[in-house]
Amino acid sequence: MHTTSAATDTAVITVRGLHKHFASPDGGVLPVLQDIDLTVREGEIVALLGKSGSGKSTLLRHIAGLLAPSAGTVHYRGRPVNGPNPGTAMLFQSFALMPWLTVQQNVELGLQAQGVEPLARRERALAGIDMVGLDGFENAYPKELSGGMRQRVGFARALVVEPDVLLMDEPFSALDVLTAQTLRNELTELLTRPGSATRTALLVTHSIEEAVQLADRILILGTDPGTIEVELRVDLPRPRNRRTRGFEALTEDAYECLTGERAELPPTLGTHDPLRAAAPLPHADVEQLTGLLEELDSRGGSVDLPSLADALNYAVDDLMPLVEAAETLAYARIRAGELRLTTTGSGFACADILTRKRLFAAAVLANVPLIATMRTLLIASGSGRLREHHVTERLCASSSERASRQQLNTAITWGRYAELFEYDARDRVLLLPREDHAAGHEAGRAAGHAAGDER
Ligand code: ADP
Ligand code: MG
């Protein structure tokens, strides 16, 4: 069993200065990938990790030769890729099996496309089916198989053509947690076994755990537009155990890199406008956040992320926005790989429903400048009404329209839950709750006086 990467120095895939933009529906251009440089070496398993929409699939399709770059180049073993890349085979999330063909016929498809003769085809397909543990299911149809078995057919079909590089687009994301775990281990074994024809792989995933489990190297893609921001080496022995310190430490590192955009706001952004200087609001559901805090409390107030994910039946990655939200509100902190409830967090977890709303309102006002500003503007308005676009305009100054929209949606949901404001979706207006309105009037008049007094 090899313990570290089997990579050599030979570059198999080389991407240089790749840019890609698509035409947007309104006639403009949508930049998706920018300045991508990446090299995959022989014998290496590389993971491309990024949030949904960061351009992972698009990058993979360039490497497969299915898309042409807007600028930049892709090379396979020194030769430019100008059409379907002959050195690669692709494994998809959706299995992409032909329902009217048997397992064996599905596995034979790729060989058929390569012009392999029927007898040799049959033999190689059977060997492939055997290799992925589906002996006995040669004549079954896809609908007779479980999701895990279908993806094994996918493995067999991709590997039987002995591609130099296996390209995988979120191949485990349609499977349940346990099946995914099993199949990841099996895939690593197939790729690293002595004599395997396919030893190089590029995996696209939005799962941190999957990347740490499988890869020798993780490239983290930022969003809007996609650029490779960080490279992490995974020098952990195989087979890898997620319960080890090394594994957990790397999971934490990757987590920080993936969510670390907040530290990288350009310094030129004004610091006077709290909306511009604020960290982005994690897109988290208040109910789920409450569930997370309750679980944490029931476990004595501290737990490592993988166990928490297990207990809640979440992928670690789906937990991320919730963990971020808990941190933003000072309800929890990450220390030495553990998520720990703070005193404030534990107060919230133990409170009844109405008290929770009050506590949540206080936490939001203290820690979320966006919501605090929305509330201040509402109170200062005098009328207790604030058109949504006044907020979006200020947000748009520091991030894309789509990102602003999402920020605002989250802020509205949190603010409504906290009863800091109401929202009229038809007119897109924020409203001060009736009971606060009188106070707002006072504040508005006070503000008017202050302005009038100024010389
Ligand atoms: P990921 O795989 O990381 O989720 P994708 O590569 O699928 O991301 O997509 C990245 C962005 O590019 C998305 O905003 C998506 O809508 C856009 N996009 C992808 N393919 C096309 C296309 N053919 N035409 C227009 N936009 C596209
Ligand atoms: Mg994708």
Tab-separated table of C-alpha atoms and ligand atoms in Angstrom:
chain	number	residue	atom	x	y	z
A	1	MET	CA	0.000	0.000	0.000
A	2	HIS	CA	1.535	3.310	-0.975
A	3	THR	CA	1.533	5.970	1.662
A	4	THR	CA	2.214	9.162	-0.203
A	5	SER	CA	1.516	10.517	-3.643
A	6	ALA	CA	2.688	8.385	-6.563
A	7	ALA	CA	3.074	11.511	-8.690
A	8	THR	CA	5.967	11.871	-11.089
A	9	ASP	CA	7.231	15.121	-12.587
A	10	THR	CA	5.665	14.484	-15.970
A	11	ALA	CA	2.824	16.892	-16.690
A	12	VAL	CA	-0.184	15.158	-18.209
A	13	ILE	CA	-2.631	18.066	-18.267
A	14	THR	CA	-1.452	21.660	-18.516
A	15	VAL	CA	-3.821	24.612	-18.457
A	16	ARG	CA	-2.339	28.081	-18.987
A	17	GLY	CA	-4.010	31.466	-18.735
A	18	LEU	CA	-7.450	30.047	-19.353
A	19	HIS	CA	-10.329	32.493	-19.530
A	20	LYS	CA	-13.906	31.614	-20.309
A	21	HIS	CA	-16.929	33.793	-20.675
A	22	PHE	CA	-20.397	32.936	-21.859
A	23	ALA	CA	-22.954	35.174	-23.491
A	24	SER	CA	-25.427	36.307	-20.849
A	25	PRO	CA	-29.173	36.388	-21.572
A	26	ASP	CA	-29.210	40.223	-21.597
A	27	GLY	CA	-26.663	40.290	-24.407
A	28	GLY	CA	-23.590	40.991	-22.256
A	29	VAL	CA	-20.830	38.597	-21.280
A	30	LEU	CA	-20.685	36.420	-18.193
A	31	PRO	CA	-17.087	35.817	-17.092
A	32	VAL	CA	-16.886	32.346	-15.542
A	33	LEU	CA	-13.224	31.412	-15.432
A	34	GLN	CA	-10.311	33.816	-15.208
A	35	ASP	CA	-6.564	33.274	-15.386
A	36	ILE	CA	-6.609	29.575	-14.670
A	37	ASP	CA	-3.204	27.896	-14.498
A	38	LEU	CA	-3.093	24.286	-13.499
A	39	THR	CA	-0.951	21.228	-14.003
A	40	VAL	CA	-1.900	17.632	-13.316
A	41	ARG	CA	1.096	15.317	-13.125
A	42	GLU	CA	1.279	11.631	-13.887
A	43	GLY	CA	0.103	9.477	-11.003
A	44	GLU	CA	-1.576	12.335	-9.195
A	45	ILE	CA	-5.120	12.665	-7.928
A	46	VAL	CA	-6.059	16.339	-7.950
A	47	ALA	CA	-9.292	17.743	-6.538
A	48	LEU	CA	-10.834	20.982	-7.754
A	49	LEU	CA	-12.847	22.241	-4.829
A	50	GLY	CA	-15.249	25.135	-5.053
A	51	LYS	CA	-18.710	26.330	-4.249
A	52	SER	CA	-21.534	25.712	-6.617
A	53	GLY	CA	-21.283	28.040	-9.602
A	54	SER	CA	-17.535	28.633	-9.279
A	55	GLY	CA	-16.920	27.136	-12.717
A	56	LYS	CA	-15.659	23.654	-11.804
A	57	SER	CA	-17.679	21.773	-14.404
A	58	THR	CA	-16.776	24.366	-17.013
A	59	LEU	CA	-13.067	23.906	-16.304
A	60	LEU	CA	-13.399	20.123	-16.445
A	61	ARG	CA	-15.173	20.339	-19.795
A	62	HIS	CA	-12.291	22.391	-21.186
A	63	ILE	CA	-9.864	19.703	-20.076
A	64	ALA	CA	-12.052	17.017	-21.653
A	65	GLY	CA	-11.911	19.088	-24.840
A	66	LEU	CA	-15.664	19.620	-24.909
A	67	LEU	CA	-15.449	23.419	-24.638
A	68	ALA	CA	-13.101	25.883	-26.306
A	69	PRO	CA	-11.410	28.537	-24.118
A	70	SER	CA	-12.161	32.232	-24.702
A	71	ALA	CA	-8.417	32.716	-24.128
A	72	GLY	CA	-5.544	30.533	-22.969
A	73	THR	CA	-4.610	26.929	-23.682
A	74	VAL	CA	-5.118	23.333	-22.577
A	75	HIS	CA	-2.448	20.739	-23.366
A	76	TYR	CA	-2.499	16.979	-22.962
A	77	ARG	CA	1.017	15.525	-22.735
A	78	GLY	CA	2.387	18.516	-24.589
A	79	ARG	CA	-0.186	18.469	-27.389
A	80	PRO	CA	-2.809	21.206	-27.655
A	81	VAL	CA	-6.359	20.054	-26.981
A	82	ASN	CA	-8.585	21.295	-29.803
A	83	GLY	CA	-11.337	18.681	-29.679
A	84	PRO	CA	-12.333	15.739	-27.471
A	85	ASN	CA	-9.259	14.915	-25.389
A	86	PRO	CA	-8.143	11.369	-26.333
A	87	GLY	CA	-6.360	10.824	-22.998
A	88	THR	CA	-9.425	11.299	-20.821
A	89	ALA	CA	-12.642	9.585	-19.812
A	90	MET	CA	-15.379	11.303	-17.856
A	91	LEU	CA	-17.359	10.033	-14.899
A	92	PHE	CA	-20.519	11.994	-14.103
A	93	GLN	CA	-22.686	12.447	-11.056
A	94	SER	CA	-25.790	11.279	-12.856
A	95	PHE	CA	-24.318	7.892	-13.873
A	96	ALA	CA	-25.482	8.569	-17.449
A	97	LEU	CA	-26.297	4.920	-18.082
A	98	MET	CA	-28.485	3.855	-20.987
A	99	PRO	CA	-31.604	2.378	-19.369
A	100	TRP	CA	-32.321	0.056	-22.272
A	101	LEU	CA	-28.862	-1.553	-22.163
A	102	THR	CA	-27.650	-4.178	-19.696
A	103	VAL	CA	-24.746	-3.513	-17.348
A	104	GLN	CA	-22.405	-5.254	-19.731
A	105	GLN	CA	-23.672	-3.417	-22.791
A	106	ASN	CA	-23.324	-0.124	-20.934
A	107	VAL	CA	-19.745	-0.939	-20.014
A	108	GLU	CA	-18.972	-1.960	-23.589
A	109	LEU	CA	-20.126	1.393	-25.000
A	110	GLY	CA	-16.814	3.190	-24.633
A	111	LEU	CA	-14.885	0.274	-26.081
A	112	GLN	CA	-17.270	0.130	-28.986
A	113	ALA	CA	-16.642	3.807	-29.648
A	114	GLN	CA	-12.909	3.029	-29.724
A	115	GLY	CA	-13.517	0.339	-32.343
A	116	VAL	CA	-12.557	-2.608	-30.147
A	117	GLU	CA	-13.763	-5.904	-31.651
A	118	PRO	CA	-16.774	-7.662	-30.096
A	119	LEU	CA	-14.867	-10.557	-28.543
A	120	ALA	CA	-12.180	-8.412	-26.942
A	121	ARG	CA	-14.858	-5.948	-25.953
A	122	ARG	CA	-16.827	-8.596	-24.117
A	123	GLU	CA	-13.765	-9.877	-22.319
A	124	ARG	CA	-12.606	-6.451	-21.202
A	125	ALA	CA	-16.095	-5.425	-20.119
A	126	LEU	CA	-16.465	-8.570	-17.998
A	127	ALA	CA	-13.082	-7.917	-16.397
A	128	GLY	CA	-14.159	-4.335	-15.678
A	129	ILE	CA	-17.443	-5.469	-14.144
A	130	ASP	CA	-15.545	-7.935	-12.014
A	131	MET	CA	-13.089	-5.244	-10.932
A	132	VAL	CA	-15.843	-3.016	-9.540
A	133	GLY	CA	-17.521	-5.910	-7.734
A	134	LEU	CA	-20.560	-6.336	-9.973
A	135	ASP	CA	-19.886	-9.917	-10.926
A	136	GLY	CA	-23.271	-11.578	-11.405
A	137	PHE	CA	-25.012	-8.376	-12.548
A	138	GLU	CA	-23.731	-8.418	-16.148
A	139	ASN	CA	-27.226	-8.896	-17.547
A	140	ALA	CA	-29.096	-6.650	-15.137
A	141	TYR	CA	-30.638	-3.390	-16.328
A	142	PRO	CA	-29.790	-0.087	-14.589
A	143	LYS	CA	-33.243	0.176	-12.995
A	144	GLU	CA	-32.591	-3.080	-11.104
A	145	LEU	CA	-29.536	-1.548	-9.424
A	146	SER	CA	-29.099	0.706	-6.394
A	147	GLY	CA	-27.473	4.124	-6.848
A	148	GLY	CA	-24.149	2.816	-5.580
A	149	MET	CA	-24.220	-0.110	-8.003
A	150	ARG	CA	-25.072	2.197	-10.892
A	151	GLN	CA	-22.112	4.381	-10.125
A	152	ARG	CA	-19.940	1.252	-10.051
A	153	VAL	CA	-21.109	0.599	-13.590
A	154	GLY	CA	-20.055	4.189	-14.273
A	155	PHE	CA	-16.568	3.415	-12.851
A	156	ALA	CA	-16.317	0.250	-14.950
A	157	ARG	CA	-17.385	2.055	-18.103
A	158	ALA	CA	-14.891	4.882	-17.563
A	159	LEU	CA	-11.965	2.666	-16.503
A	160	VAL	CA	-12.397	-0.127	-19.032
A	161	VAL	CA	-11.164	2.133	-21.841
A	162	GLU	CA	-8.011	2.590	-19.729
A	163	PRO	CA	-7.926	6.374	-19.930
A	164	ASP	CA	-4.662	8.073	-19.103
A	165	VAL	CA	-6.605	10.570	-16.985
A	166	LEU	CA	-9.946	9.996	-15.315
A	167	LEU	CA	-12.074	13.136	-15.097
A	168	MET	CA	-14.830	13.104	-12.502
A	169	ASP	CA	-17.601	15.642	-12.005
A	170	GLU	CA	-19.058	15.283	-8.515
A	171	PRO	CA	-19.285	11.517	-8.993
A	172	PHE	CA	-20.522	10.739	-5.482
A	173	SER	CA	-22.911	13.577	-4.834
A	174	ALA	CA	-26.046	11.673	-5.847
A	175	LEU	CA	-25.284	8.885	-3.371
A	176	ASP	CA	-26.140	8.607	0.304
A	177	VAL	CA	-23.324	9.303	2.772
A	178	LEU	CA	-22.344	5.700	3.481
A	179	THR	CA	-22.428	4.548	-0.129
A	180	ALA	CA	-20.390	7.577	-1.158
A	181	GLN	CA	-17.832	6.743	1.522
A	182	THR	CA	-17.519	3.156	0.311
A	183	LEU	CA	-17.237	4.121	-3.321
A	184	ARG	CA	-14.588	6.774	-2.639
A	185	ASN	CA	-12.444	4.156	-0.973
A	186	GLU	CA	-13.000	1.718	-3.804
A	187	LEU	CA	-12.127	4.306	-6.390
A	188	THR	CA	-8.883	5.228	-4.619
A	189	GLU	CA	-8.001	1.561	-4.491
A	190	LEU	CA	-8.679	1.127	-8.215
A	191	LEU	CA	-6.522	4.127	-9.104
A	192	THR	CA	-3.612	3.297	-6.813
A	193	ARG	CA	-3.422	-0.475	-7.261
A	194	PRO	CA	-0.173	-1.671	-8.851
A	195	GLY	CA	-0.442	-2.091	-12.602
A	196	SER	CA	-3.535	0.080	-12.939
A	197	ALA	CA	-3.669	1.667	-16.399
A	198	THR	CA	-5.365	4.759	-14.979
A	199	ARG	CA	-3.407	6.377	-12.176
A	200	THR	CA	-4.056	10.050	-12.812
A	201	ALA	CA	-7.339	11.701	-11.948
A	202	LEU	CA	-8.933	15.105	-11.693
A	203	LEU	CA	-11.938	15.252	-9.405
A	204	VAL	CA	-14.396	18.126	-9.298
A	205	THR	CA	-16.243	18.410	-6.017
A	206	HIS	CA	-17.919	20.863	-3.681
A	207	SER	CA	-17.266	18.498	-0.768
A	208	ILE	CA	-14.257	19.282	1.402
A	209	GLU	CA	-14.306	15.823	2.903
A	210	GLU	CA	-14.306	14.184	-0.467
A	211	ALA	CA	-11.348	16.270	-1.592
A	212	VAL	CA	-9.340	15.451	1.552
A	213	GLN	CA	-10.305	11.790	1.305
A	214	LEU	CA	-9.201	11.339	-2.292
A	215	ALA	CA	-6.700	13.929	-3.415
A	216	ASP	CA	-2.948	14.355	-3.298
A	217	ARG	CA	-3.491	18.025	-3.978
A	218	ILE	CA	-6.531	20.283	-3.605
A	219	LEU	CA	-7.027	23.385	-5.741
A	220	ILE	CA	-9.592	25.766	-4.348
A	221	LEU	CA	-11.612	27.799	-6.812
A	222	GLY	CA	-12.997	31.194	-5.853
A	223	THR	CA	-16.229	32.523	-7.327
A	224	ASP	CA	-17.254	35.407	-9.575
A	225	PRO	CA	-15.370	34.723	-11.753
A	226	GLY	CA	-13.605	31.462	-10.944
A	227	THR	CA	-9.899	31.701	-10.200
A	228	ILE	CA	-7.673	29.192	-8.440
A	229	GLU	CA	-6.973	30.806	-5.113
A	230	VAL	CA	-5.259	28.241	-2.949
A	231	GLU	CA	-3.382	24.988	-3.317
A	232	LEU	CA	-3.320	22.506	-0.452
A	233	ARG	CA	-1.150	19.402	-0.375
A	234	VAL	CA	-2.663	16.344	1.247
A	235	ASP	CA	0.245	14.337	2.594
A	236	LEU	CA	-1.840	11.824	4.484
A	237	PRO	CA	-1.223	8.071	4.284
A	238	ARG	CA	-3.810	5.937	2.479
A	239	PRO	CA	-6.253	4.496	3.212
A	240	ARG	CA	-7.324	7.700	4.928
A	241	ASN	CA	-9.276	7.827	8.104
A	242	ARG	CA	-11.493	10.869	8.623
A	243	ARG	CA	-11.215	10.445	12.369
A	244	THR	CA	-7.500	11.234	12.474
A	245	ARG	CA	-6.057	14.592	13.518
A	246	GLY	CA	-4.301	15.100	10.202
A	247	PHE	CA	-7.522	14.586	8.287
A	248	GLU	CA	-9.455	16.916	10.517
A	249	ALA	CA	-6.752	19.585	10.418
A	250	LEU	CA	-6.773	19.574	6.622
A	251	THR	CA	-10.555	19.701	6.579
A	252	GLU	CA	-10.326	22.811	8.759
A	253	ASP	CA	-7.701	24.392	6.486
A	254	ALA	CA	-9.760	23.766	3.392
A	255	TYR	CA	-12.840	25.053	5.164
A	256	GLU	CA	-11.060	28.279	6.049
A	257	CYS	CA	-9.749	28.742	2.518
A	258	LEU	CA	-13.148	28.109	1.020
A	259	THR	CA	-14.890	30.568	3.294
A	260	GLY	CA	-11.976	32.976	3.728
A	261	GLU	CA	-13.165	35.468	1.134
A	262	ARG	CA	-14.091	37.861	3.869
A	263	ALA	CA	-10.443	38.555	4.656
A	264	GLU	CA	-9.747	39.463	1.051
A	265	LEU	CA	-11.993	42.449	0.481
A	266	PRO	CA	-9.982	44.952	-1.547
A	267	PRO	CA	-8.543	47.656	0.746
A	268	THR	CA	-9.947	50.395	-1.499
A	269	LEU	CA	-13.503	49.707	-0.347
A	270	GLY	CA	-14.686	52.454	1.919
A	271	THR	CA	-14.643	51.634	5.586
A	272	HIS	CA	-17.133	54.340	6.457
A	273	ASP	CA	-20.118	52.617	4.978
A	274	PRO	CA	-20.755	49.658	7.255
A	275	LEU	CA	-22.526	47.859	4.431
A	276	ARG	CA	-19.409	47.899	2.329
A	277	ALA	CA	-16.962	46.976	5.027
A	278	ALA	CA	-19.083	44.155	6.415
A	279	ALA	CA	-18.282	40.500	5.986
A	280	PRO	CA	-20.765	38.724	3.731
A	281	LEU	CA	-23.676	37.191	5.530
A	282	PRO	CA	-23.667	33.383	5.415
A	283	HIS	CA	-26.697	31.999	3.628
A	284	ALA	CA	-28.136	30.088	6.578
A	285	ASP	CA	-31.598	29.138	7.679
A	286	VAL	CA	-32.507	30.245	11.208
A	287	GLU	CA	-34.360	27.004	12.007
A	288	GLN	CA	-31.382	24.929	10.973
A	289	LEU	CA	-29.026	27.182	12.878
A	290	THR	CA	-31.169	26.658	15.976
A	291	GLY	CA	-31.017	22.883	15.427
A	292	LEU	CA	-27.254	23.042	15.185
A	293	LEU	CA	-26.940	24.992	18.442
A	294	GLU	CA	-29.295	22.613	20.239
A	295	GLU	CA	-27.298	19.618	19.070
A	296	LEU	CA	-24.082	21.292	20.175
A	297	ASP	CA	-25.585	22.037	23.570
A	298	SER	CA	-26.826	18.464	24.003
A	299	ARG	CA	-23.277	17.267	23.360
A	300	GLY	CA	-21.843	19.290	26.202
A	301	GLY	CA	-21.120	22.413	24.145
A	302	SER	CA	-18.251	21.241	21.971
A	303	VAL	CA	-17.848	18.739	19.183
A	304	ASP	CA	-15.662	18.227	16.134
A	305	LEU	CA	-17.241	19.111	12.808
A	306	PRO	CA	-17.209	15.623	11.258
A	307	SER	CA	-19.036	14.084	14.260
A	308	LEU	CA	-21.513	16.922	14.280
A	309	ALA	CA	-22.135	16.421	10.556
A	310	ASP	CA	-22.625	12.708	11.184
A	311	ALA	CA	-25.062	13.299	14.032
A	312	LEU	CA	-27.134	15.716	11.977
A	313	ASN	CA	-26.872	13.600	8.851
A	314	TYR	CA	-25.345	16.515	6.944
A	315	ALA	CA	-22.364	16.605	4.649
A	316	VAL	CA	-19.658	18.672	6.380
A	317	ASP	CA	-19.998	21.113	3.508
A	318	ASP	CA	-23.712	21.682	3.986
A	319	LEU	CA	-22.916	22.478	7.565
A	320	MET	CA	-20.599	25.317	6.555
A	321	PRO	CA	-23.069	28.168	6.192
A	322	LEU	CA	-24.621	27.187	9.521
A	323	VAL	CA	-21.272	27.087	11.269
A	324	GLU	CA	-20.385	30.441	9.743
A	325	ALA	CA	-23.682	31.899	10.878
A	326	ALA	CA	-23.088	30.608	14.411
A	327	GLU	CA	-19.661	32.251	14.366
A	328	THR	CA	-20.966	35.514	12.925
A	329	LEU	CA	-23.524	35.768	15.724
A	330	ALA	CA	-20.877	34.873	18.345
A	331	TYR	CA	-22.888	31.787	19.258
A	332	ALA	CA	-19.992	29.434	18.616
A	333	ARG	CA	-16.276	29.456	17.862
A	334	ILE	CA	-13.998	27.025	16.083
A	335	ARG	CA	-10.989	26.130	18.220
A	336	ALA	CA	-8.519	23.354	17.517
A	337	GLY	CA	-10.850	21.584	15.149
A	338	GLU	CA	-13.822	21.757	17.476
A	339	LEU	CA	-16.937	23.813	17.285
A	340	ARG	CA	-17.603	25.270	20.732
A	341	LEU	CA	-20.733	26.920	22.005
A	342	THR	CA	-20.158	30.317	23.625
A	343	THR	CA	-22.071	31.477	26.703
A	344	THR	CA	-24.315	33.554	24.460
A	345	GLY	CA	-24.857	30.558	22.205
A	346	SER	CA	-25.763	28.314	25.059
A	347	GLY	CA	-28.173	30.966	26.389
A	348	PHE	CA	-29.884	30.964	23.005
A	349	ALA	CA	-29.977	27.163	22.739
A	350	CYS	CA	-31.637	26.827	26.148
A	351	ALA	CA	-34.192	29.643	25.789
A	352	ASP	CA	-37.880	29.297	24.891
A	353	ILE	CA	-39.214	30.426	21.536
A	354	LEU	CA	-40.038	34.035	22.391
A	355	THR	CA	-36.866	34.609	24.360
A	356	ARG	CA	-34.925	33.184	21.443
A	357	LYS	CA	-36.355	35.814	19.128
A	358	ARG	CA	-35.305	38.554	21.517
A	359	LEU	CA	-31.806	37.098	21.931
A	360	PHE	CA	-31.500	36.596	18.205
A	361	ALA	CA	-32.479	40.225	17.565
A	362	ALA	CA	-29.783	41.412	19.962
A	363	ALA	CA	-27.148	39.131	18.442
A	364	VAL	CA	-28.023	40.258	14.934
A	365	LEU	CA	-27.921	43.969	15.792
A	366	ALA	CA	-24.564	43.559	17.496
A	367	ASN	CA	-22.906	41.370	14.859
A	368	VAL	CA	-24.532	41.878	11.483
A	369	PRO	CA	-23.912	45.436	10.231
A	370	LEU	CA	-26.133	44.899	7.203
A	371	ILE	CA	-29.223	44.196	9.279
A	372	ALA	CA	-28.330	46.813	11.881
A	373	THR	CA	-28.019	49.411	9.097
A	374	MET	CA	-31.325	48.378	7.543
A	375	ARG	CA	-32.964	48.860	10.911
A	376	THR	CA	-31.279	52.231	11.487
A	377	LEU	CA	-32.333	53.490	8.051
A	378	LEU	CA	-35.893	52.341	8.737
A	379	ILE	CA	-36.041	54.124	12.059
A	380	ALA	CA	-34.500	57.279	10.561
A	381	SER	CA	-36.951	57.234	7.653
A	382	GLY	CA	-39.710	58.640	9.824
A	383	SER	CA	-42.335	56.883	7.692
A	384	GLY	CA	-41.224	53.455	8.857
A	385	ARG	CA	-40.872	52.395	5.219
A	386	LEU	CA	-37.702	51.740	3.268
A	387	ARG	CA	-37.551	50.749	-0.370
A	388	GLU	CA	-35.429	47.688	-0.847
A	389	HIS	CA	-33.411	49.237	-3.675
A	390	HIS	CA	-31.879	51.763	-1.264
A	391	VAL	CA	-30.168	48.839	0.391
A	392	THR	CA	-29.353	46.887	-2.791
A	393	GLU	CA	-27.714	49.915	-4.369
A	394	ARG	CA	-25.260	50.237	-1.525
A	395	LEU	CA	-24.580	46.504	-1.507
A	396	CYS	CA	-24.031	46.427	-5.259
A	397	ALA	CA	-21.207	48.903	-4.866
A	398	SER	CA	-19.094	46.187	-3.284
A	399	SER	CA	-20.296	42.923	-4.843
A	400	SER	CA	-22.081	41.510	-7.851
A	401	GLU	CA	-25.803	41.935	-8.269
A	402	ARG	CA	-26.462	38.241	-7.742
A	403	ALA	CA	-24.396	38.182	-4.543
A	404	SER	CA	-26.136	41.343	-3.299
A	405	ARG	CA	-29.532	39.832	-3.961
A	406	GLN	CA	-28.643	36.756	-1.929
A	407	GLN	CA	-27.227	38.860	0.902
A	408	LEU	CA	-30.378	40.896	1.013
A	409	ASN	CA	-32.618	37.832	0.998
A	410	THR	CA	-30.758	36.344	3.938
A	411	ALA	CA	-30.791	39.668	5.790
A	412	ILE	CA	-34.540	39.984	5.239
A	413	THR	CA	-35.209	36.469	6.513
A	414	TRP	CA	-33.075	36.954	9.605
A	415	GLY	CA	-34.482	40.423	10.290
A	416	ARG	CA	-38.052	39.176	9.979
A	417	TYR	CA	-37.392	36.259	12.303
A	418	ALA	CA	-35.870	38.681	14.811
A	419	GLU	CA	-38.925	40.940	14.320
A	420	LEU	CA	-36.617	43.861	13.534
A	421	PHE	CA	-38.604	44.640	10.427
A	422	GLU	CA	-41.393	43.367	8.232
A	423	TYR	CA	-41.228	42.957	4.499
A	424	ASP	CA	-43.729	43.536	1.738
A	425	ALA	CA	-42.550	41.309	-1.105
A	426	ARG	CA	-44.966	42.764	-3.661
A	427	ASP	CA	-43.781	46.365	-3.295
A	428	ARG	CA	-40.298	45.358	-2.169
A	429	VAL	CA	-40.498	47.557	0.866
A	430	LEU	CA	-39.125	47.032	4.348
A	431	LEU	CA	-41.441	48.107	7.136
A	432	LEU	CA	-40.832	48.941	10.735
A	433	PRO	CA	-43.034	46.755	12.981
A	434	ARG	CA	-46.059	48.676	14.279
A	435	GLU	CA	-44.936	48.623	17.930
A	436	ASP	CA	-41.597	50.181	16.980
A	437	HIS	CA	-43.099	52.838	14.807
A	438	ALA	CA	-43.779	55.343	17.576
A	439	ALA	CA	-40.190	55.046	18.747
A	440	GLY	CA	-39.082	55.501	15.142
A	441	HIS	CA	-41.031	58.746	14.925
A	442	GLU	CA	-39.221	60.052	17.979
A	443	ALA	CA	-35.857	59.082	16.590
A	444	GLY	CA	-36.707	60.644	13.221
A	445	ARG	CA	-37.647	63.939	14.838
A	446	ALA	CA	-34.514	63.867	16.966
A	447	ALA	CA	-32.436	63.341	13.837
A	448	GLY	CA	-34.251	66.269	12.170
A	449	HIS	CA	-33.485	68.524	15.110
A	450	ALA	CA	-29.858	67.526	15.102
A	451	ALA	CA	-29.587	68.366	11.408
A	452	GLY	CA	-31.403	71.665	11.889
A	453	ASP	CA	-29.093	72.695	14.717
A	454	GLU	CA	-26.031	72.295	12.605
A	455	ARG	CA	-24.433	75.438	11.183
B	1	ADP	P1	-19.885	24.548	-10.938
B	1	ADP	O1	-19.669	23.265	-11.668
B	1	ADP	O2	-18.698	25.006	-10.139
B	1	ADP	O3	-21.128	24.552	-10.103
B	1	ADP	P2	-20.371	25.612	-13.591
B	1	ADP	O4	-19.079	25.436	-14.286
B	1	ADP	O5	-21.437	24.630	-13.882
B	1	ADP	O6	-20.088	25.720	-12.019
B	1	ADP	O7	-20.963	27.042	-13.900
B	1	ADP	C1	-20.278	28.253	-13.605
B	1	ADP	C2	-21.075	29.423	-14.115
B	1	ADP	O8	-21.108	29.403	-15.528
B	1	ADP	C3	-22.525	29.422	-13.668
B	1	ADP	O9	-22.878	30.745	-13.359
B	1	ADP	C4	-23.266	28.922	-14.867
B	1	ADP	O10	-24.575	29.441	-14.899
B	1	ADP	C5	-22.428	29.452	-16.005
B	1	ADP	N1	-22.490	28.601	-17.205
B	1	ADP	C6	-22.052	27.331	-17.292
B	1	ADP	N2	-22.225	26.850	-18.537
B	1	ADP	C7	-22.820	27.849	-19.259
B	1	ADP	C8	-23.259	27.989	-20.623
B	1	ADP	N3	-23.117	26.992	-21.474
B	1	ADP	N4	-23.807	29.152	-20.973
B	1	ADP	C9	-23.937	30.178	-20.098
B	1	ADP	N5	-23.540	30.118	-18.814
B	1	ADP	C10	-22.983	28.971	-18.386
B	2	MG	MG	-20.745	21.496	-11.649
